[in-house]
Short mmCIF file of C-alpha atoms in Angstrom, two decimals:
data_model
loop_
_atom_site.label_atom_id
_atom_site.label_comp_id
_atom_site.label_asym_id
_atom_site.label_seq_id
_atom_site.Cartn_x
_atom_site.Cartn_y
_atom_site.Cartn_z
CA ASN A 67 12.69 -21.52 -9.32
CA ALA A 68 10.47 -22.47 -6.41
CA GLY A 69 12.21 -20.02 -4.07
CA VAL A 70 11.69 -20.99 -0.42
CA THR A 71 9.33 -23.85 0.33
CA GLN A 72 8.12 -25.20 3.66
CA THR A 73 6.66 -28.54 4.65
CA PRO A 74 4.07 -29.08 6.05
CA LYS A 75 1.70 -26.12 5.64
CA PHE A 76 -0.47 -27.06 8.61
CA ARG A 77 -0.03 -29.40 11.55
CA VAL A 78 -1.85 -30.18 14.79
CA LEU A 79 0.14 -31.83 17.60
CA LYS A 80 -0.66 -33.03 21.06
CA THR A 81 1.45 -31.80 23.96
CA GLY A 82 4.63 -33.85 24.20
CA GLN A 83 4.69 -34.99 20.59
CA SER A 84 7.64 -34.24 18.37
CA MET A 85 7.86 -33.04 14.80
CA THR A 86 10.23 -31.58 12.24
CA LEU A 87 9.54 -28.68 9.93
CA LEU A 88 11.42 -28.69 6.64
CA CYS A 89 12.59 -25.62 4.78
CA ALA A 90 14.17 -25.84 1.33
CA GLN A 91 15.57 -23.13 -0.94
CA ASP A 92 16.83 -23.36 -4.49
CA MET A 93 18.55 -19.97 -4.71
CA ASN A 94 21.96 -21.18 -3.48
CA HIS A 95 21.68 -18.88 -0.46
CA GLU A 96 24.22 -19.19 2.33
CA TYR A 97 22.06 -17.91 5.17
CA MET A 98 18.81 -19.45 6.39
CA TYR A 99 16.50 -18.45 9.25
CA TRP A 100 13.58 -19.75 11.25
CA TYR A 101 11.05 -17.28 12.71
CA ARG A 102 7.88 -17.60 14.65
CA GLN A 103 5.05 -15.09 14.35
CA ASP A 104 2.46 -14.64 17.03
CA PRO A 105 -0.36 -12.07 17.15
CA GLY A 106 0.95 -8.73 18.32
CA MET A 107 4.54 -10.01 18.60
CA GLY A 108 5.87 -9.43 15.12
CA LEU A 109 8.58 -11.80 13.91
CA ARG A 110 10.91 -13.45 16.42
CA LEU A 111 14.05 -15.23 15.30
CA ILE A 112 14.37 -18.78 16.63
CA HIS A 113 17.60 -20.07 15.06
CA TYR A 114 19.62 -19.28 12.00
CA SER A 115 22.44 -20.72 9.93
CA VAL A 116 25.29 -18.94 8.18
CA GLY A 117 26.22 -21.92 6.05
CA GLU A 118 26.05 -25.67 5.64
CA GLY A 119 26.85 -27.44 8.90
CA THR A 120 26.45 -24.32 11.06
CA THR A 121 23.64 -23.13 13.32
CA ALA A 122 23.22 -20.31 15.83
CA LYS A 123 20.64 -19.27 18.39
CA GLY A 124 18.29 -16.40 17.78
CA GLU A 125 15.99 -14.52 20.11
CA VAL A 126 13.73 -17.41 21.23
CA PRO A 127 15.63 -20.71 20.79
CA ASP A 128 14.34 -22.66 23.80
CA GLY A 129 12.35 -25.78 22.96
CA TYR A 130 13.66 -25.93 19.38
CA ASN A 131 16.58 -27.56 17.63
CA VAL A 132 17.83 -27.07 14.09
CA SER A 133 20.11 -28.73 11.60
CA ARG A 134 21.66 -27.66 8.31
CA LEU A 135 23.17 -30.80 6.84
CA LYS A 136 22.72 -29.61 3.27
CA LYS A 137 23.05 -26.06 2.03
CA GLN A 138 19.57 -26.02 0.56
CA ASN A 139 17.75 -27.41 3.61
CA PHE A 140 17.17 -26.09 7.12
CA LEU A 141 15.24 -28.26 9.56
CA LEU A 142 13.44 -27.05 12.69
CA GLY A 143 12.65 -29.67 15.32
CA LEU A 144 10.33 -29.65 18.29
CA GLU A 145 11.30 -32.51 20.60
CA SER A 146 8.39 -32.19 23.02
CA ALA A 147 5.76 -29.78 21.80
CA ALA A 148 4.04 -27.41 24.22
CA PRO A 149 0.93 -25.25 23.75
CA SER A 150 3.18 -22.16 23.94
CA GLN A 151 4.68 -23.28 20.64
CA THR A 152 1.40 -22.79 18.83
CA SER A 153 2.36 -20.28 16.19
CA VAL A 154 3.01 -19.62 12.53
CA TYR A 155 6.56 -20.54 11.56
CA PHE A 156 8.36 -18.88 8.69
CA CYS A 157 11.60 -19.89 7.09
CA ALA A 158 13.69 -17.37 5.17
CA SER A 159 16.95 -17.34 3.27
CA SER A 160 19.39 -14.72 2.06
CA TYR A 161 22.53 -14.61 -0.05
CA SER A 162 24.51 -13.15 2.83
CA GLY A 163 23.82 -11.85 6.31
CA LEU A 164 26.85 -9.74 6.95
CA ALA A 165 26.91 -5.98 7.26
CA GLY A 166 28.82 -4.53 4.34
CA GLY A 167 27.91 -7.44 2.12
CA ILE A 168 25.72 -7.08 -0.91
CA ASN A 169 21.96 -7.16 -0.66
CA ASN A 170 20.94 -9.22 2.38
CA GLU A 171 17.29 -9.23 1.44
CA GLN A 172 15.56 -12.21 2.99
CA PHE A 173 13.14 -14.32 0.97
CA PHE A 174 10.38 -15.95 2.96
CA GLY A 175 8.61 -19.26 2.64
CA PRO A 176 4.80 -19.56 2.79
CA GLY A 177 4.72 -20.50 6.47
CA THR A 178 3.65 -23.46 8.60
CA ARG A 179 0.69 -23.05 10.89
CA LEU A 180 1.25 -25.23 13.97
CA THR A 181 -1.28 -25.86 16.71
CA VAL A 182 -0.30 -27.71 19.88
CA LEU A 183 -3.22 -28.98 21.94
CA GLU B 678 22.58 -4.40 19.68
CA LEU B 679 20.35 -3.08 16.94
CA LYS B 680 16.75 -2.35 17.85
CA VAL B 681 14.13 -1.32 15.32
CA GLU B 682 10.92 0.48 16.19
CA GLN B 683 8.04 1.35 13.94
CA ASN B 684 5.26 3.81 14.44
CA PRO B 685 2.43 3.84 14.35
CA LEU B 686 1.69 0.17 15.06
CA PHE B 687 -1.87 0.54 13.81
CA LEU B 688 -3.10 2.92 11.18
CA SER B 689 -6.60 3.30 9.81
CA MET B 690 -7.04 5.72 6.98
CA GLN B 691 -9.41 6.64 4.21
CA GLU B 692 -8.86 6.02 0.56
CA GLY B 693 -7.29 8.94 -1.22
CA LYS B 694 -5.34 10.19 1.81
CA ASN B 695 -1.58 10.35 2.28
CA TYR B 696 0.30 9.00 5.26
CA THR B 697 3.76 7.99 6.44
CA ILE B 698 5.03 5.04 8.46
CA TYR B 699 8.22 5.67 10.42
CA CYS B 700 11.00 3.21 11.16
CA ASN B 701 13.64 4.22 13.71
CA TYR B 702 16.66 2.15 14.56
CA SER B 703 19.10 2.34 17.44
CA THR B 704 22.58 1.79 16.01
CA THR B 705 24.30 2.09 12.68
CA SER B 706 22.57 0.20 9.92
CA ASP B 707 23.77 0.98 6.43
CA ARG B 708 20.81 -0.63 4.77
CA LEU B 709 17.11 -0.95 5.44
CA TYR B 710 14.45 -3.31 4.11
CA TRP B 711 10.68 -2.99 3.83
CA TYR B 712 8.30 -5.93 3.64
CA ARG B 713 4.57 -6.34 3.19
CA GLN B 714 2.44 -9.08 4.71
CA ASP B 715 -1.18 -9.74 3.76
CA PRO B 716 -3.38 -11.54 6.33
CA GLY B 717 -2.60 -15.24 6.46
CA LYS B 718 0.23 -14.85 3.95
CA SER B 719 3.99 -14.70 3.96
CA LEU B 720 6.23 -11.64 3.85
CA GLU B 721 6.93 -10.07 0.47
CA SER B 722 9.91 -7.83 -0.12
CA LEU B 723 8.98 -4.28 -1.12
CA PHE B 724 12.12 -2.15 -1.00
CA VAL B 725 15.81 -2.53 -0.33
CA LEU B 726 17.52 0.75 0.64
CA LEU B 727 21.27 0.35 0.42
CA SER B 728 22.70 3.78 1.21
CA ASN B 729 22.09 7.09 2.91
CA GLY B 730 19.63 9.22 0.96
CA ALA B 731 18.28 6.27 -0.99
CA VAL B 732 14.73 6.73 -2.25
CA LYS B 733 12.70 4.07 -4.00
CA GLN B 734 9.18 4.22 -5.37
CA GLU B 735 6.74 1.60 -6.51
CA GLY B 736 3.28 2.78 -7.42
CA ARG B 737 1.75 4.63 -4.46
CA LEU B 738 4.54 3.62 -2.07
CA MET B 739 7.79 5.48 -1.60
CA ALA B 740 10.54 4.53 0.83
CA SER B 741 13.52 6.61 1.93
CA LEU B 742 16.53 6.17 4.19
CA ASP B 743 18.39 8.71 6.32
CA THR B 744 21.25 6.86 8.01
CA LYS B 745 22.37 9.94 9.96
CA ALA B 746 18.97 10.29 11.60
CA ARG B 747 18.65 6.48 11.79
CA LEU B 748 15.26 6.80 10.18
CA SER B 749 13.45 5.26 7.26
CA THR B 750 10.00 6.24 6.08
CA LEU B 751 7.38 4.53 3.97
CA HIS B 752 5.07 7.10 2.40
CA ILE B 753 1.68 6.17 1.01
CA THR B 754 0.18 8.49 -1.58
CA ALA B 755 -3.54 8.55 -2.33
CA ALA B 756 -4.16 5.29 -0.53
CA VAL B 757 -6.31 2.58 -2.07
CA HIS B 758 -7.90 -0.41 -0.35
CA ASP B 759 -5.45 -2.86 -1.96
CA LEU B 760 -2.66 -1.39 0.15
CA SER B 761 -4.25 -2.70 3.35
CA ALA B 762 -1.63 -4.99 4.92
CA THR B 763 0.98 -5.15 7.65
CA TYR B 764 4.26 -3.45 6.78
CA PHE B 765 7.57 -4.37 8.38
CA CYS B 766 10.89 -2.60 8.25
CA ALA B 767 14.15 -4.39 9.03
CA GLY B 768 17.65 -3.11 9.74
CA GLN B 769 20.96 -4.85 9.18
CA GLY B 770 22.20 -6.49 12.38
CA ALA B 771 25.17 -8.78 12.88
CA GLN B 772 24.56 -11.80 10.60
CA LYS B 773 20.84 -11.18 10.45
CA LEU B 774 18.10 -8.65 9.86
CA VAL B 775 16.34 -7.12 12.87
CA PHE B 776 12.64 -6.54 12.24
CA GLY B 777 10.36 -3.86 13.61
CA GLN B 778 7.04 -4.79 15.22
CA GLY B 779 5.07 -4.13 12.06
CA THR B 780 2.45 -1.50 11.19
CA ARG B 781 -1.02 -2.80 10.48
CA LEU B 782 -2.51 -0.54 7.84
CA THR B 783 -6.24 -0.55 7.13
CA ILE B 784 -7.58 1.57 4.30
CA ASN B 785 -11.28 2.23 4.34
CA PRO B 786 -13.38 3.14 1.32
#
């Protein structure tokens, strides 16, 4: 099993350009998440999905869009990149996300380092 | 809404010493997770604490959960340099985990 994979690993964009980050998991997990990590800010949740065809906003959703057309994939899009979106982006997945459910441990991908000039 | 706070945020210690990282959370969370992150790397799951009084140990690390006090601790025994990393705790929120700010641990020879 590959676990959670992310594509690409690194990317440099110019302000105003668009791009899509791809996250894939092969663990048949229902829940998937996109985070950004900035120095001194910890992890901040951008968007998440509780199942195929569903998405929901997290803590910092502005400037990002997501789609979950297939259970195993979760895409994060930047329509018009800004320097403030320079960050490391992590995708994660879990079997469930609900309180009272079984282990909701999240498994993380290796990250995408994005620089917007 | 669940909030999770860790302290200290930075910790520098000598090899061979013991120390504890604290993770407090604001509302009921019946489970608690600990992760480790090495510089430039992803997050790796360390412990999953599923009930009040749960204690788990792996090598020099031991994690515990007290749901009544809304407190989890990560205890480091006889620290070694290889344990230098950032440690995150996370509580169970609605449909997602809520992460603490992280504790950057540096262990000096």
